[in-house]
CSV table of C-alpha atoms in Angstrom, one decimal:
chain,number,residue,atom,x,y,z
T,1,MET,CA,122.1,40.3,87.1
T,2,ALA,CA,120.1,42.8,85.1
T,3,PRO,CA,120.7,42.7,81.4
T,4,GLN,CA,123.3,45.2,80.3
T,5,TRP,CA,124.6,46.8,77.1
T,6,HIS,CA,128.3,47.4,76.7
T,7,LEU,CA,129.1,50.5,74.7
T,8,GLY,CA,132.8,50.5,74.5
T,9,PRO,CA,134.2,51.0,78.0
T,10,VAL,CA,130.7,52.0,79.3
T,11,THR,CA,128.3,49.5,80.7
T,12,VAL,CA,124.6,50.5,80.7
T,13,GLU,CA,121.8,48.7,82.5
T,14,VAL,CA,119.1,48.3,79.8
T,15,HIS,CA,116.0,48.6,81.9
T,16,GLY,CA,117.4,51.6,83.8
T,17,LEU,CA,118.4,53.3,80.5
T,18,PHE,CA,114.8,53.2,79.1
T,19,VAL,CA,113.4,54.3,82.5
T,20,ALA,CA,115.7,57.3,82.3
T,21,LEU,CA,114.7,58.0,78.7
T,22,ALA,CA,111.0,57.7,79.7
T,23,VAL,CA,111.4,60.2,82.5
T,24,PHE,CA,113.3,62.6,80.2
T,25,ALA,CA,110.5,62.4,77.5
T,26,ALA,CA,107.8,62.8,80.1
T,27,VAL,CA,109.4,65.9,81.5
T,28,LEU,CA,109.7,67.4,78.0
T,29,VAL,CA,106.0,66.8,77.3
T,30,PHE,CA,105.0,68.1,80.7
T,31,SER,CA,107.1,71.2,80.1
T,32,HIS,CA,105.6,71.8,76.7
T,33,GLU,CA,102.0,71.4,78.1
T,34,ALA,CA,102.8,73.7,81.0
T,35,ARG,CA,104.1,76.4,78.6
T,36,ARG,CA,101.1,75.9,76.3
T,37,ARG,CA,98.6,76.3,79.1
T,38,GLY,CA,100.6,79.2,80.7
T,39,ALA,CA,101.2,77.0,83.8
T,40,VAL,CA,105.0,77.3,84.1
T,41,ASN,CA,105.6,78.4,87.7
T,42,GLU,CA,107.2,77.2,90.9
T,43,GLN,CA,104.2,75.1,91.8
T,44,SER,CA,104.3,73.1,88.6
T,45,ILE,CA,108.1,72.5,89.2
T,46,VAL,CA,107.3,71.3,92.7
T,47,ALA,CA,104.6,69.0,91.4
T,48,VAL,CA,107.1,67.4,89.0
T,49,ALA,CA,109.6,66.9,91.7
T,50,GLY,CA,107.0,65.3,93.9
T,51,ALA,CA,106.0,63.0,91.0
T,52,LEU,CA,109.6,61.9,90.4
T,53,ILE,CA,110.4,61.3,94.1
T,54,GLY,CA,107.0,59.6,94.8
T,55,GLY,CA,107.3,57.4,91.7
T,56,ALA,CA,110.8,56.3,92.5
T,57,ILE,CA,109.8,55.3,96.0
T,58,GLY,CA,106.6,53.6,94.8
T,59,MET,CA,108.4,51.5,92.3
T,60,ARG,CA,111.1,50.4,94.7
T,61,LEU,CA,108.7,49.5,97.5
T,62,SER,CA,105.9,48.0,95.5
T,63,GLY,CA,107.2,44.5,96.1
T,64,TRP,CA,106.9,44.8,99.9
T,65,ALA,CA,103.3,43.7,100.5
T,66,GLN,CA,103.1,40.7,98.3
T,67,HIS,CA,101.6,38.2,100.8
T,68,LEU,CA,98.7,38.4,103.2
T,69,ASP,CA,101.0,36.8,105.7
T,70,LEU,CA,103.2,39.8,106.6
T,71,SER,CA,106.0,37.6,107.9
T,72,ALA,CA,106.4,36.2,104.3
T,73,ASN,CA,107.1,39.7,102.9
T,74,PRO,CA,110.6,41.2,102.6
T,75,SER,CA,111.7,43.9,104.9
T,76,LEU,CA,111.4,47.5,103.7
T,77,ALA,CA,115.1,47.6,103.3
T,78,GLN,CA,115.0,44.4,101.1
T,79,ALA,CA,112.1,45.7,99.1
T,80,TRP,CA,114.0,48.9,98.5
T,81,GLU,CA,117.1,47.1,97.3
T,82,PHE,CA,115.4,44.3,95.3
T,83,GLY,CA,112.1,46.0,94.6
T,84,SER,CA,109.9,44.7,91.8
T,85,ARG,CA,109.9,48.1,90.0
T,86,SER,CA,106.1,47.9,89.4
T,87,ILE,CA,104.7,50.4,87.1
T,88,LEU,CA,101.4,50.5,89.1
T,89,GLY,CA,103.5,51.1,92.3
T,90,GLY,CA,105.3,53.9,90.5
T,91,LEU,CA,102.1,55.5,89.3
T,92,LEU,CA,100.5,55.3,92.8
T,93,GLY,CA,103.7,56.7,94.3
T,94,ALA,CA,103.9,59.6,91.8
T,95,TYR,CA,100.2,60.4,92.4
T,96,ILE,CA,100.8,60.6,96.2
T,97,GLY,CA,104.1,62.4,95.7
T,98,VAL,CA,102.4,65.2,93.6
T,99,HIS,CA,99.7,65.7,96.2
T,100,VAL,CA,102.2,65.8,99.1
T,101,ALA,CA,104.4,68.3,97.2
T,102,LYS,CA,101.4,70.5,96.3
T,103,ARG,CA,100.2,70.4,99.9
T,104,LEU,CA,103.6,71.3,101.3
T,105,GLY,CA,103.9,74.1,98.7
T,106,GLY,CA,100.4,75.4,99.4
T,107,TYR,CA,99.3,74.9,95.8
T,108,ARG,CA,95.6,74.0,95.2
T,109,GLY,CA,95.4,74.0,91.4
T,110,LYS,CA,95.1,70.7,89.4
T,111,THR,CA,98.1,69.5,87.5
T,112,GLY,CA,96.8,66.1,86.2
T,113,ASP,CA,96.0,67.3,82.7
T,114,LEU,CA,99.7,68.3,82.3
T,115,PHE,CA,100.8,64.9,83.4
T,116,ALA,CA,98.4,62.7,81.4
T,117,PRO,CA,100.1,62.9,77.9
T,118,ALA,CA,103.5,63.0,79.5
T,119,VAL,CA,102.8,59.8,81.5
T,120,ALA,CA,101.4,58.0,78.4
T,121,LEU,CA,104.5,58.7,76.3
T,122,GLY,CA,106.9,57.9,79.2
T,123,MET,CA,105.2,54.6,79.7
T,124,ALA,CA,105.5,53.7,76.1
T,125,ILE,CA,109.2,54.3,76.2
T,126,GLY,CA,109.7,52.6,79.5
T,127,ARG,CA,108.0,49.5,78.4
T,128,ILE,CA,110.6,49.1,75.7
T,129,GLY,CA,113.1,48.4,78.5
T,130,CYS,CA,110.6,45.8,79.9
T,131,LEU,CA,110.3,44.1,76.5
T,132,LEU,CA,114.1,43.8,76.2
T,133,THR,CA,114.7,42.5,79.7
T,134,GLU,CA,111.7,40.7,81.2
T,135,ALA,CA,109.5,37.7,80.4
T,136,PRO,CA,107.3,38.9,77.5
T,137,GLY,CA,104.1,37.0,78.4
T,138,ARG,CA,102.3,33.7,78.7
T,139,PRO,CA,102.9,31.0,76.1
T,140,THR,CA,100.8,31.3,72.9
T,141,ASN,CA,100.4,29.6,69.5
T,142,LEU,CA,99.4,32.8,67.8
T,143,PRO,CA,101.5,33.8,64.8
T,144,TRP,CA,102.8,37.0,66.5
T,145,GLY,CA,104.2,35.1,69.5
T,146,ILE,CA,107.8,36.0,70.3
T,147,HIS,CA,110.8,34.2,71.9
T,148,ALA,CA,113.1,35.5,74.5
T,149,PRO,CA,116.6,34.5,75.6
T,150,ALA,CA,116.8,31.5,78.0
T,151,SER,CA,118.7,33.8,80.4
T,152,THR,CA,115.6,36.0,80.9
T,153,PRO,CA,114.8,36.0,84.7
T,154,GLU,CA,111.8,34.1,86.0
T,155,CYS,CA,110.7,32.8,82.6
T,156,PRO,CA,110.2,29.1,82.3
T,157,ALA,CA,108.8,29.4,78.7
T,158,CYS,CA,112.1,31.1,77.8
T,159,LEU,CA,114.0,28.0,78.9
T,160,THR,CA,111.8,25.7,76.8
T,161,GLY,CA,111.9,27.9,73.7
T,162,GLN,CA,108.1,28.5,73.7
T,163,ALA,CA,106.6,31.5,71.9
T,164,MET,CA,105.0,34.0,74.2
T,165,HIS,CA,102.5,36.9,74.0
T,166,PRO,CA,104.4,40.1,73.3
T,167,SER,CA,102.4,41.7,76.2
T,168,PHE,CA,104.8,44.7,76.4
T,169,VAL,CA,104.3,45.4,72.7
T,170,TYR,CA,100.5,45.5,73.4
T,171,GLU,CA,101.1,48.1,76.1
T,172,ILE,CA,103.5,50.2,74.0
T,173,VAL,CA,100.9,50.4,71.3
T,174,PHE,CA,98.2,51.2,73.8
T,175,GLN,CA,100.3,54.0,75.4
T,176,LEU,CA,101.1,55.5,72.0
T,177,VAL,CA,97.5,55.5,71.0
T,178,ALA,CA,96.6,57.0,74.4
T,179,PHE,CA,99.2,59.7,73.9
T,180,ALA,CA,97.7,60.6,70.5
T,181,VAL,CA,94.1,60.6,71.8
T,182,LEU,CA,95.0,62.7,74.8
T,183,LEU,CA,96.6,65.3,72.6
T,184,SER,CA,93.4,65.4,70.5
T,185,LEU,CA,91.2,65.8,73.5
T,186,ARG,CA,93.3,68.4,75.4
T,187,ASN,CA,91.3,71.3,73.9
T,188,ARG,CA,88.0,69.6,74.2
T,189,ILE,CA,88.1,68.4,77.8
T,190,THR,CA,88.2,71.7,79.6
T,191,HIS,CA,87.2,70.8,83.2
T,192,PRO,CA,90.5,70.7,85.2
T,193,GLY,CA,91.8,67.2,85.9
T,194,GLU,CA,89.4,65.3,83.6
T,195,LEU,CA,92.0,64.5,81.0
T,196,PHE,CA,94.0,62.6,83.7
T,197,VAL,CA,90.9,60.8,84.9
T,198,ILE,CA,90.2,59.6,81.4
T,199,TYR,CA,93.7,58.3,80.9
T,200,ILE,CA,93.8,56.5,84.3
T,201,ALA,CA,90.4,54.9,83.5
T,202,ALA,CA,91.5,53.7,80.1
T,203,TYR,CA,94.9,52.4,81.4
T,204,ALA,CA,93.2,50.6,84.4
T,205,VAL,CA,90.8,48.8,82.0
T,206,PHE,CA,93.6,47.9,79.6
T,207,ARG,CA,96.0,46.8,82.3
T,208,PHE,CA,93.4,44.5,83.9
T,209,PHE,CA,92.8,42.7,80.6
T,210,VAL,CA,96.4,42.6,79.4
T,211,GLU,CA,97.3,40.8,82.7
T,212,PHE,CA,95.7,37.7,81.2
T,213,PHE,CA,98.6,37.7,78.7
T,214,ARG,CA,101.4,38.8,81.0
T,215,ALA,CA,103.8,36.3,82.7
T,216,ASN,CA,102.8,37.5,86.2
T,217,GLU,CA,102.0,34.9,88.8
T,218,THR,CA,98.3,34.3,89.6
T,219,VAL,CA,97.5,34.3,93.3
T,220,TRP,CA,93.8,33.7,93.7
T,221,LEU,CA,90.9,32.8,91.3
T,222,ASP,CA,93.4,32.9,88.4
T,223,LEU,CA,94.0,36.6,88.9
T,224,THR,CA,97.4,38.3,89.4
T,225,ARG,CA,98.3,40.8,92.1
T,226,PRO,CA,97.9,43.7,89.7
T,227,GLN,CA,94.4,42.6,88.8
T,228,TRP,CA,93.4,42.4,92.5
T,229,PHE,CA,94.9,45.8,93.0
T,230,LEU,CA,92.9,47.1,90.0
T,231,LEU,CA,89.5,45.7,90.9
T,232,PRO,CA,88.6,48.3,93.5
T,233,THR,CA,90.4,50.9,91.4
T,234,LEU,CA,88.1,50.2,88.5
T,235,LEU,CA,85.1,50.5,90.7
T,236,ILE,CA,86.2,53.9,92.0
T,237,ILE,CA,87.1,55.2,88.6
T,238,GLY,CA,83.8,54.0,87.2
T,239,PHE,CA,81.9,56.1,89.8
T,240,ARG,CA,84.2,59.0,89.0
T,241,LEU,CA,83.5,58.8,85.3
T,242,CYS,CA,79.8,58.6,85.9
T,243,TYR,CA,80.1,61.7,88.1
T,244,GLY,CA,81.9,63.6,85.3
T,245,TYR,CA,79.4,62.5,82.7
T,246,ARG,CA,76.5,63.6,84.8
T,247,HIS,CA,78.0,67.0,85.3
T,248,GLY,CA,78.7,67.4,81.5
T,249,TYR,CA,82.5,67.4,81.7
T,250,TYR,CA,82.8,65.4,78.5
T,251,ARG,CA,80.0,67.0,76.5
T,252,ARG,CA,82.3,69.1,74.3
T,253,ALA,CA,84.5,66.0,73.5
T,254,ALA,CA,81.4,64.1,72.4
T,255,ARG,CA,80.5,66.9,70.0
T,256,SER,CA,84.1,67.4,68.9
T,257,GLU,CA,84.0,71.0,69.9
T,258,GLU,CA,87.4,72.6,70.5
T,259,VAL,CA,87.9,75.4,73.0
T,260,PRO,CA,91.1,77.5,72.7
T,261,VAL,CA,93.6,77.1,75.5
């Protein structure tokens, strides 16, 4: 059973609560950015709806294709009911959801720059729920190692009382720093969509390396499933950043020049 908080007669599922708070915060930041950029319209609302629906589907179904042997994977119905709630699956689902919603609505403008700071703040809040309910990370002797209750699901180190890497704290700090950096860059990165590209690139690199401290199972060559998912992603993003650099998309950011929005 998922960890719960009991607030008087009300029972609240902890992870779900922080996911809801994360979505609420992300919508507030997105709305603020849309107003600031003069992009509040029906198309931006459709894009948000697509992101929410696609993200929810991606998170729930992300545990479906876990094994190369398809017969060893759960059915789609089982994946939906007992899904792993993967953040990477949610991001991929949200990305697809936005594009589908924009295509259906006939909108060709780019909305990624509106989503970038919103996603970063939402991720920071959502990871608090992960920290409170999931295995923190791999065992460590470092002084900042933390302990988790023995009742934490799928956490052998919790049963033995070992200190573990606070991997979710690492990510919370990363996301808060990313949020601040994205806010500082939003008037200097003016080419549409590039702020989102920068965020995705930074998060992909960070997530690949933080996986070495996460409690996720390794599947091949001591790499986890998220790392295998991220390897081709990093290659694609690397080419995309080179393309943007060659076309001068980041020149103003390097010179700290602000352009009014």
